XYZ file of C-alpha atoms in Angstrom:
108
model
C -0.687 -84.163 24.279
C 2.140 -85.657 26.268
C 3.442 -84.704 29.703
C 6.954 -84.629 31.164
C 8.067 -86.230 34.421
C 7.592 -82.763 35.950
C 3.967 -82.467 34.815
C 4.419 -80.026 31.919
C 2.244 -80.662 28.860
C 3.521 -80.543 25.266
C 2.652 -81.814 21.813
C 4.303 -85.183 21.054
C 6.540 -83.827 18.277
C 7.618 -80.753 20.300
C 8.895 -81.891 23.713
C 10.654 -78.610 24.512
C 7.668 -76.366 23.690
C 5.673 -76.590 26.897
C 1.968 -75.752 27.020
C 0.741 -73.783 30.024
C -2.592 -72.620 28.599
C -5.102 -74.709 26.690
C -7.748 -72.429 25.172
C -10.863 -73.669 23.389
C -13.608 -71.784 21.554
C -16.993 -73.456 21.917
C -20.168 -71.951 20.446
C -22.692 -74.226 22.177
C -22.902 -76.502 25.191
C -20.279 -79.155 24.762
C -17.506 -81.321 26.046
C -13.797 -80.565 25.780
C -11.492 -83.551 26.231
C -7.740 -83.505 26.818
C -5.760 -86.740 26.526
C -2.301 -86.761 28.138
C 0.313 -89.497 27.724
C 3.507 -89.713 29.807
C 6.831 -89.199 28.029
C 8.327 -91.947 30.200
C 6.573 -95.099 31.386
C 5.970 -95.287 35.103
C 4.760 -91.691 35.420
C 1.173 -90.625 35.986
C -0.613 -87.394 36.834
C -2.186 -87.024 40.260
C -5.622 -85.400 40.345
C -5.208 -84.768 44.088
C -1.868 -83.003 43.624
C -3.127 -81.132 40.553
C -5.985 -79.676 42.612
C -8.278 -78.706 39.705
C -10.376 -75.693 40.605
C -12.838 -73.442 38.833
C -11.395 -69.980 38.338
C -13.822 -68.303 39.240
C -16.696 -70.580 40.256
C -19.072 -71.531 37.395
C -21.613 -74.248 36.499
C -19.169 -76.214 34.326
C -17.785 -79.543 35.538
C -14.889 -81.906 34.802
C -14.007 -85.587 35.158
C -10.530 -87.098 35.502
C -9.524 -90.634 34.505
C -6.049 -92.146 34.797
C -5.304 -95.541 33.228
C -2.726 -98.063 34.400
C -0.270 -96.969 31.694
C -0.281 -93.386 33.030
C -2.518 -91.983 30.293
C -4.833 -89.341 31.738
C -8.061 -88.060 30.220
C -9.658 -84.870 31.523
C -13.127 -84.048 30.232
C -14.646 -80.608 30.757
C -18.437 -80.322 30.440
C -19.472 -76.792 29.585
C -23.033 -75.439 29.429
C -23.916 -73.078 26.582
C -21.933 -69.849 26.926
C -22.998 -66.306 26.208
C -20.695 -64.169 24.097
C -19.073 -62.716 27.225
C -18.681 -65.865 29.341
C -15.435 -67.735 29.826
C -15.171 -70.852 31.971
C -11.714 -71.448 33.435
C -10.055 -74.225 35.373
C -6.658 -73.854 37.007
C -4.626 -77.041 37.341
C -1.468 -77.443 39.416
C -0.473 -73.816 39.878
C 3.183 -74.749 39.212
C 3.695 -76.155 42.720
C 3.748 -79.893 43.397
C 5.774 -82.319 41.294
C 3.855 -84.428 38.768
C 0.795 -82.240 38.954
C -0.435 -81.095 35.569
C 0.544 -77.445 35.228
C -1.925 -75.828 32.838
C -4.927 -73.496 32.676
C -7.976 -74.386 30.585
C -10.335 -71.728 29.220
C -13.495 -72.374 27.237
C -15.155 -69.329 25.669
C -17.389 -68.302 22.827
């Protein structure tokens, strides 16, 4: 995915169709990785301003890596889920500029 100078995610070929929810179906323990590239050079996403948080608290975890070119990789590690479990992370909450504004849900 790409991101705008305001932190909204979108697919590279669809810059006006913004993505506010990334939903993944995972049947076993696994890793979900999101790669984000800036539309314009010189922009990068701030993990501190994005304030990733579990929504609600759960045993899943994430890691955040930003490269010098502004490319950001967020990896979500999810334990095996039961058929009724959903792990959610809320990112940005539509507040600060250049925070990634998206929710991530992983469910079975």
